[in-house]
mmCIF file of C-alpha atoms in Angstrom:
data_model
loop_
_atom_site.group_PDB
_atom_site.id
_atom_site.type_symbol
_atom_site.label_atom_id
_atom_site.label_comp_id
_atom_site.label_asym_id
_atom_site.label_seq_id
_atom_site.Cartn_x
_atom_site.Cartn_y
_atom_site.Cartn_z
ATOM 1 C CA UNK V 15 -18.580 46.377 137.138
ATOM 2 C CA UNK V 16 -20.289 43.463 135.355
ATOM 3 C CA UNK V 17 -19.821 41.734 132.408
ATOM 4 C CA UNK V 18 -21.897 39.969 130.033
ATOM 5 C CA UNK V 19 -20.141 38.601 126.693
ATOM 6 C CA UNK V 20 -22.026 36.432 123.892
ATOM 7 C CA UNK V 21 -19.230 34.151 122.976
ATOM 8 C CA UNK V 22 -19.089 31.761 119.781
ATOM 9 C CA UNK V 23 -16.549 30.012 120.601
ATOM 10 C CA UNK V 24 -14.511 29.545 123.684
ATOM 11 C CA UNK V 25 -10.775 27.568 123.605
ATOM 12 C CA UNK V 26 -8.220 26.794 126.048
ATOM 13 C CA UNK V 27 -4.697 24.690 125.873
ATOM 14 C CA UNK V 28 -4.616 23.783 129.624
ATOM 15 C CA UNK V 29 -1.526 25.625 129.484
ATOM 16 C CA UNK V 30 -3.439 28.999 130.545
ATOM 17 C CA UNK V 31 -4.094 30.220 127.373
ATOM 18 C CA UNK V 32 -7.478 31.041 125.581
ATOM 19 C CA UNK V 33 -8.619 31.807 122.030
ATOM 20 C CA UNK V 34 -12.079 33.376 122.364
ATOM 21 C CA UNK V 35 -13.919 34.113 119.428
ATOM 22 C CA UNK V 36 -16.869 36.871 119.912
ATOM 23 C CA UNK V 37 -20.416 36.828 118.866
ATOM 24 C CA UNK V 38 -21.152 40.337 118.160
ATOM 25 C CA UNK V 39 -24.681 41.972 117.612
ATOM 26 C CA UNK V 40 -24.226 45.695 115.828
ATOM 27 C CA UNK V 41 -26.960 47.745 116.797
ATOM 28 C CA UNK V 42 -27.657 47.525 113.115
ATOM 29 C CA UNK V 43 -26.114 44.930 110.652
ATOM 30 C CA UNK V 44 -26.279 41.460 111.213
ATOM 31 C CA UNK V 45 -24.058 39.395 113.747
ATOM 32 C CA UNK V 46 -20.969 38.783 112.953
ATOM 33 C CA UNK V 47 -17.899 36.813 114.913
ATOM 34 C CA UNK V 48 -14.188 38.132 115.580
ATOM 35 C CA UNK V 49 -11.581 37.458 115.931
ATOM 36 C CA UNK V 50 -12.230 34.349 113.307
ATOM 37 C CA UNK V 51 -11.423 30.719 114.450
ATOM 38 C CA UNK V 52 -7.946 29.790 112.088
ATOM 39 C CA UNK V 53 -7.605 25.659 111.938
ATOM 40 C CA UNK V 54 -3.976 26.110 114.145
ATOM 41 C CA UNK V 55 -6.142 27.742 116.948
ATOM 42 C CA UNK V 56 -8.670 25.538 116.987
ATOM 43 C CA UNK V 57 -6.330 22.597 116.964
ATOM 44 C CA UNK V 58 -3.896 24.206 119.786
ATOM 45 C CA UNK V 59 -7.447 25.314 121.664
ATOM 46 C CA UNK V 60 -9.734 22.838 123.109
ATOM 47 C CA UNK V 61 -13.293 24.006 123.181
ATOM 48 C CA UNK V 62 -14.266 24.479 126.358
ATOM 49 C CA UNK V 63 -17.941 22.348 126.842
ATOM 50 C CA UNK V 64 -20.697 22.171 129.141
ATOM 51 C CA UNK V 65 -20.367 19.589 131.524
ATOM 52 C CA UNK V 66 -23.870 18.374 130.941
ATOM 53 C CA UNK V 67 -25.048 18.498 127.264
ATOM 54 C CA UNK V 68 -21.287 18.599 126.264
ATOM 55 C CA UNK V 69 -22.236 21.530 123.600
ATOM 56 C CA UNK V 70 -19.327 23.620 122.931
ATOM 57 C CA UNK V 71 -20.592 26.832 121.323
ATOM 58 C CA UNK V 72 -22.653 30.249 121.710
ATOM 59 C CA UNK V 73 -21.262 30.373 125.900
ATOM 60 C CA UNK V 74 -22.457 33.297 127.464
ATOM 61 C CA UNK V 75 -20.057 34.789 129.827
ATOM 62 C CA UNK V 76 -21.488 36.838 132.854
ATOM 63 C CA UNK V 77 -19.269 38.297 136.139
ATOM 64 C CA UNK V 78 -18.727 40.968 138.188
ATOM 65 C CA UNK V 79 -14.678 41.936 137.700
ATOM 66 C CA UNK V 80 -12.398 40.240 140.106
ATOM 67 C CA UNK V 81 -14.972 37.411 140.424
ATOM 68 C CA UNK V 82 -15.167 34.091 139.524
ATOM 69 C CA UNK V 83 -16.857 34.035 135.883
ATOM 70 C CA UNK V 84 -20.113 31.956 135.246
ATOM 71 C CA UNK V 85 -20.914 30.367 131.442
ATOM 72 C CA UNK V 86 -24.229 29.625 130.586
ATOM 73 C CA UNK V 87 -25.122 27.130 127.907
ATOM 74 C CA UNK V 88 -28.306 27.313 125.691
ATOM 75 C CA UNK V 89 -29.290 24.250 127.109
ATOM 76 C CA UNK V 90 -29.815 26.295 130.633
ATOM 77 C CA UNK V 91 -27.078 25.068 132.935
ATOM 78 C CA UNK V 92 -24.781 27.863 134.619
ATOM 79 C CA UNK V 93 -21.119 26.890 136.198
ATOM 80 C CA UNK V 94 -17.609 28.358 136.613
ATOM 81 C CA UNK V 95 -15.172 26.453 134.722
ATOM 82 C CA UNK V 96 -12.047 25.325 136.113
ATOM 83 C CA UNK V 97 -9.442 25.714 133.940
ATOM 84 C CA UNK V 98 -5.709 24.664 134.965
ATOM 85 C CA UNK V 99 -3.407 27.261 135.062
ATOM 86 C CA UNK V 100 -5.992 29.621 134.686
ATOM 87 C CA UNK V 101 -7.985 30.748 138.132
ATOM 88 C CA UNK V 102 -12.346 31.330 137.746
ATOM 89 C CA UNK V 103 -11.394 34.953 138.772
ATOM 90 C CA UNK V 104 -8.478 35.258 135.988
ATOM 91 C CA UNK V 105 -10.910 33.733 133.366
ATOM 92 C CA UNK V 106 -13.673 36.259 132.951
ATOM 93 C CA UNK V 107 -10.638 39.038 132.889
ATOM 94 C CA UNK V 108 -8.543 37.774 129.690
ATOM 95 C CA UNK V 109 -11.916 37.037 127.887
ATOM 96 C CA UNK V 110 -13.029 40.562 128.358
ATOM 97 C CA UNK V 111 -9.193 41.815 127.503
ATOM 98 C CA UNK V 112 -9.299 39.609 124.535
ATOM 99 C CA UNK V 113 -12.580 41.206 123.841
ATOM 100 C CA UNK V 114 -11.254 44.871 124.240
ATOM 101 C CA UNK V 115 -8.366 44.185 121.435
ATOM 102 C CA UNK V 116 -10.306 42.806 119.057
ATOM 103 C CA UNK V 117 -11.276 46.308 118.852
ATOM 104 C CA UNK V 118 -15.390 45.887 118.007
ATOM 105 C CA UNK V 119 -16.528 45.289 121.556
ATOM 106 C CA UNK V 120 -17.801 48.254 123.202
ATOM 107 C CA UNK V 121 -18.218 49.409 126.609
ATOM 108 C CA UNK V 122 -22.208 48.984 126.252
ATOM 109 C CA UNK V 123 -22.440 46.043 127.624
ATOM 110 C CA UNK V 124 -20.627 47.202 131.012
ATOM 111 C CA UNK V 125 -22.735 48.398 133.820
ATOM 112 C CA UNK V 126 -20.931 50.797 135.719
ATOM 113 C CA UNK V 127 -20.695 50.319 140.036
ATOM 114 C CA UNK V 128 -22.537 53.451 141.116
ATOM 115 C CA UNK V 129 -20.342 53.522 144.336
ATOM 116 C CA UNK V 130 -17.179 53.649 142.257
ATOM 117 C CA UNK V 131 -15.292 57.002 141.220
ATOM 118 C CA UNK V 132 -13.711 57.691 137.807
ATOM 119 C CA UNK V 133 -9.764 58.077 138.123
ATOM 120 C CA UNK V 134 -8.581 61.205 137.905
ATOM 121 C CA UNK V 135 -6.992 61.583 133.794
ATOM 122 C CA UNK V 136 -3.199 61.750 133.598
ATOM 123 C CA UNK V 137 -4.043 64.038 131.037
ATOM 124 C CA UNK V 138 -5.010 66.614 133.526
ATOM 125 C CA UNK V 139 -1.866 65.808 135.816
ATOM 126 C CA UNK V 140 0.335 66.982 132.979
ATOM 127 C CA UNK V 141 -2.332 69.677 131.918
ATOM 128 C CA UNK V 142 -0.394 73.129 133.852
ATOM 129 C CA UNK V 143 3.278 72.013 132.918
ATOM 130 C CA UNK V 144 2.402 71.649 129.354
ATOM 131 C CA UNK V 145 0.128 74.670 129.192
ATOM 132 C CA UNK V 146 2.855 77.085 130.732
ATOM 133 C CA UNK V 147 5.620 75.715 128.640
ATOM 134 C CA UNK V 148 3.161 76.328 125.415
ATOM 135 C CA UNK V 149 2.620 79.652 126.019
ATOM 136 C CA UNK V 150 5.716 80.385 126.403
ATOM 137 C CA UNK V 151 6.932 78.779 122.918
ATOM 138 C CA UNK V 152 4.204 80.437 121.381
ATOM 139 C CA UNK V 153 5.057 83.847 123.144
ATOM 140 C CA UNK V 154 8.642 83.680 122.159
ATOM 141 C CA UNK V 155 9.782 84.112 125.825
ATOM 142 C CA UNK V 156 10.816 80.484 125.666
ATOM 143 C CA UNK V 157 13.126 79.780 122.712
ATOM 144 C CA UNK V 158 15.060 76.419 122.915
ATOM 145 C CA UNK V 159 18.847 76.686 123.262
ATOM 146 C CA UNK V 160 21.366 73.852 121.171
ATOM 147 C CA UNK V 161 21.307 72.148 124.214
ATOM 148 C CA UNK V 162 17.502 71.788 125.106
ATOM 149 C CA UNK V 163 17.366 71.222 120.929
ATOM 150 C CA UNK V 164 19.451 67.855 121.555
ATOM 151 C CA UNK V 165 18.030 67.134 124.611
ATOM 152 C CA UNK V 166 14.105 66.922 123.348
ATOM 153 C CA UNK V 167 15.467 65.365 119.389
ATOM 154 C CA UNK V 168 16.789 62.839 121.717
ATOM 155 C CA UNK V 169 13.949 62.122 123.953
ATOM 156 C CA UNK V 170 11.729 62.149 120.926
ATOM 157 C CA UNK V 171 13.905 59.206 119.187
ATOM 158 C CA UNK V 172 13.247 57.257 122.466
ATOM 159 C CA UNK V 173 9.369 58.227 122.472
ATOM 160 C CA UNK V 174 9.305 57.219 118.844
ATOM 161 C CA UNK V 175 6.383 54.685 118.108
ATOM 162 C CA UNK V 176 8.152 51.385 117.388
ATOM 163 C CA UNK V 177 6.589 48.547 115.497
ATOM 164 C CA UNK V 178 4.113 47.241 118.602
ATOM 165 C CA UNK V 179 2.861 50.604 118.252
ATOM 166 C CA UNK V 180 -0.350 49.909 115.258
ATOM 167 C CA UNK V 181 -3.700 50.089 115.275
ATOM 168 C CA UNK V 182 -3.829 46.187 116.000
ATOM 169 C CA UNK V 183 -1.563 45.905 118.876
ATOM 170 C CA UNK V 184 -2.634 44.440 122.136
ATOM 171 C CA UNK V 185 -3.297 46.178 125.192
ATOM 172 C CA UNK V 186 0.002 44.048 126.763
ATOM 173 C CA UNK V 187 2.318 45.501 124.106
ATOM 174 C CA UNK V 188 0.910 49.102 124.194
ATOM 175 C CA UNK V 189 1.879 48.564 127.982
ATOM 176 C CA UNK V 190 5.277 47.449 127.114
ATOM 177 C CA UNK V 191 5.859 50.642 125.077
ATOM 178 C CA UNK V 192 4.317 52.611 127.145
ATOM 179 C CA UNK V 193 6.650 51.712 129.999
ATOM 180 C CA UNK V 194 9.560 51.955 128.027
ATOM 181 C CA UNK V 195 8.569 55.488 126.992
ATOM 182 C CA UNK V 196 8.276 56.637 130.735
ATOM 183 C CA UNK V 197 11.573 54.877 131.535
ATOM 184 C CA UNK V 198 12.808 57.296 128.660
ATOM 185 C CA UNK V 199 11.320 60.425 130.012
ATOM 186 C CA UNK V 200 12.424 59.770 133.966
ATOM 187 C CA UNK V 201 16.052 59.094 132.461
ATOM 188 C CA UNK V 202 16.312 62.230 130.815
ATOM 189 C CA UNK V 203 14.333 64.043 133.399
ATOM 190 C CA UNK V 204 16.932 63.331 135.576
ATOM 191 C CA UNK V 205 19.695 64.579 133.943
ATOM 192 C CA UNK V 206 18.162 67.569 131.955
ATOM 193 C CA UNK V 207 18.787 70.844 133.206
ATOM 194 C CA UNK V 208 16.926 74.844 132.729
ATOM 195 C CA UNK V 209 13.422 75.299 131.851
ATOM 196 C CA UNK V 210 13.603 72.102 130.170
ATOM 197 C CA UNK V 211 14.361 70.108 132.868
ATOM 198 C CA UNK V 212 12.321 71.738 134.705
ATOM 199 C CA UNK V 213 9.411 70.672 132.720
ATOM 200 C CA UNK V 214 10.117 66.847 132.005
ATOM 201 C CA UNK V 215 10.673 66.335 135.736
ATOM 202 C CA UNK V 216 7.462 68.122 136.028
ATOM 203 C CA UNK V 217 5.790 65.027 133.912
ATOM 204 C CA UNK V 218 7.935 62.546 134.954
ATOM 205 C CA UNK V 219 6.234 63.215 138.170
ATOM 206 C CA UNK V 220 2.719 63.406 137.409
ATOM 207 C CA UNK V 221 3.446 60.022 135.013
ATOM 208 C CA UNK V 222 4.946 58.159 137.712
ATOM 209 C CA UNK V 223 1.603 55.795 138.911
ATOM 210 C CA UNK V 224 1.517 55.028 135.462
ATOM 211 C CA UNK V 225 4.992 53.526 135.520
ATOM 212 C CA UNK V 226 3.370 51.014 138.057
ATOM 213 C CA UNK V 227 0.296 49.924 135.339
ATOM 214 C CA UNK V 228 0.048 45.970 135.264
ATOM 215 C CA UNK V 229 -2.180 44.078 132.534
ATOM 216 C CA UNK V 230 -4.798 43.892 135.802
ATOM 217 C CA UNK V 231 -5.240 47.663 135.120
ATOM 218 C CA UNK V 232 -6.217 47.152 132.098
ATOM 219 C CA UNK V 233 -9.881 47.401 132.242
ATOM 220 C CA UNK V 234 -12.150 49.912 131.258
ATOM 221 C CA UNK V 235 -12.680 53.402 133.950
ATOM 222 C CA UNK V 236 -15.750 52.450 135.902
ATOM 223 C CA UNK V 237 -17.674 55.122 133.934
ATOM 224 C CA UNK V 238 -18.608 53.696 130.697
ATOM 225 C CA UNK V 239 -17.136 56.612 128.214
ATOM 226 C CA UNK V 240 -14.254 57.597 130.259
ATOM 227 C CA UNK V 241 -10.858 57.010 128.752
ATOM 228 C CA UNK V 242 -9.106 53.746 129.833
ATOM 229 C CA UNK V 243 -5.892 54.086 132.038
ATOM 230 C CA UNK V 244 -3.798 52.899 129.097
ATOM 231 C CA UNK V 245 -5.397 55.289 126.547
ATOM 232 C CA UNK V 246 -5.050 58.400 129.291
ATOM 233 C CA UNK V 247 -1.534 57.827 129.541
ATOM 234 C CA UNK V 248 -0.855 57.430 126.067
ATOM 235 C CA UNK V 249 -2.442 60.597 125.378
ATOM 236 C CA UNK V 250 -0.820 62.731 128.015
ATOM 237 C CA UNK V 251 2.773 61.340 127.040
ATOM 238 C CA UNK V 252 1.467 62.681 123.204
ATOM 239 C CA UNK V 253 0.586 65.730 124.384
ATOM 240 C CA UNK V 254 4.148 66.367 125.904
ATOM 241 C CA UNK V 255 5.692 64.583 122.384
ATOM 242 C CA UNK V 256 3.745 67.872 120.764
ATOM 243 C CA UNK V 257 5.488 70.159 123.260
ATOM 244 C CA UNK V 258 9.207 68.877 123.030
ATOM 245 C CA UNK V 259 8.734 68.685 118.654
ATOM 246 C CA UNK V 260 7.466 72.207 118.580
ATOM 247 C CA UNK V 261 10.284 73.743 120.999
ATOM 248 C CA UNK V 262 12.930 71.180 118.972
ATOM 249 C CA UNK V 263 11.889 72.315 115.639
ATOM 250 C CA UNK V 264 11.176 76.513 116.356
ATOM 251 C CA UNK V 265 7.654 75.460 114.646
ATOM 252 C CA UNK V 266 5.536 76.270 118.196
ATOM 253 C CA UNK V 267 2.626 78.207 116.158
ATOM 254 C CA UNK V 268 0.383 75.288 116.884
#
């Protein structure tokens, strides 16, 4: 996969940490930059400049992922910065993560590898658990007992969106909660019992790789529309949230 990012503004403390702000071109509407530049960033984040005309703005980032990134000034010269702790390879990464949470980027300016394959969804790994434990709310065969009804109103405090869990969070603390939530379900898979248990070790097991997610995962599926790995697994641990709430609550005509 390749990248190509238009940035305004590119900052880093030597300490490994960047502030990038985005120059992004709507299909319609006129340019506009996010996330904006505050006076404490800009103080705490060097511009980074080209080494021959020295100008520090409108950078244009270009890589293939797990590469060493190249900026290109207007003035026409091309390097990879070096940028202690932060490796060439690393650098094109956290500016397209950045890039991702600021939430406006989108994935048109990635050109998918046509050798690659699209992962398989987690949302299909938990797809026949789910759908046989549905019908069977909704059939009546499957009524919870006072013990499944504790077991799933306690698993659903634990699966509870916390405060991390907004519309603005980052990718890195949607991962954090998203581990936390399949410690949660592997714990009480474990010692859940019946139908029940049956079905959250069922999940637990399909949601296991996504136990092992790092922030390197953390890039968009190689086909430009498919869900990203983060997003899949969020949406497969909803879909089981849905399950447990209906058979908790009796309300399973959903």
């Amino acid at each position: 996969m390749t990248w190509r990012i238009q940035t305004r503004r590119l900052g880093h403390d030597g300490a490994g940490n960047l502030h990038v702000v985005i120059r992004h071109h709507p299909p319609h509407g006129k340019p506009f930059e996010l996330p904006r530049l505050s006076p404490q960033a800009a103080e705490h984040h060097p511009a980074v400049q080209c080494p021959t005309c020295r100008r520090d703005r409108d950078l244009t980032m270009a890589g293939h992922w797990g590469e060493p990134a190249l900026l290109t000034c207007p003035c026409g010269h091309s390097w990879t910065p070096y940028l202690p702790p932060l490796s060439p390879q690393a650098l094109l990464r956290e500016v397209v993560r950045q890039a991702l949470d600021a939430g406006e980027l989108t994935y048109r300016e990635a050109r998918s590898d046509p050798d690659a394959l699209a992962a398989t969804p987690r949302q299909d790994s938990v797809r026949v658990p789910l759908t046989t434990a549905s019908r069977s709310l909704n059939r009546r065969t499957w009524v919870f007992d006072d013990y499944e009804i504790a077991v799933a109103t306690d698993l659903l405090d634990r699966l509870r969106p916390d405060d991390t869990e907004t519309e603005a969070a980052s990718s890195a603390d949607r991962l954090r909660a998203l581990h936390r939530c399949l410690a949660a379900l592997a714990e009480y898979a474990a010692m859940a019992n019946g139908p029940l248990g049956e079905l959250l070790d069922a999940c637990g097991t399909a949601l296991r790789p996504a136990r092992g997610l790092t922030a390197d995962d953390l890039e968009p599926g190689p086909v430009p529309g498919n869900p990203p790995v983060l997003l899949d697994a969020e949406l497969a641990l909803g879909t089981l949230v849905t399950v447990l709430r209906a058979g908790s609550t009796g309300e399973v005509d959903y």
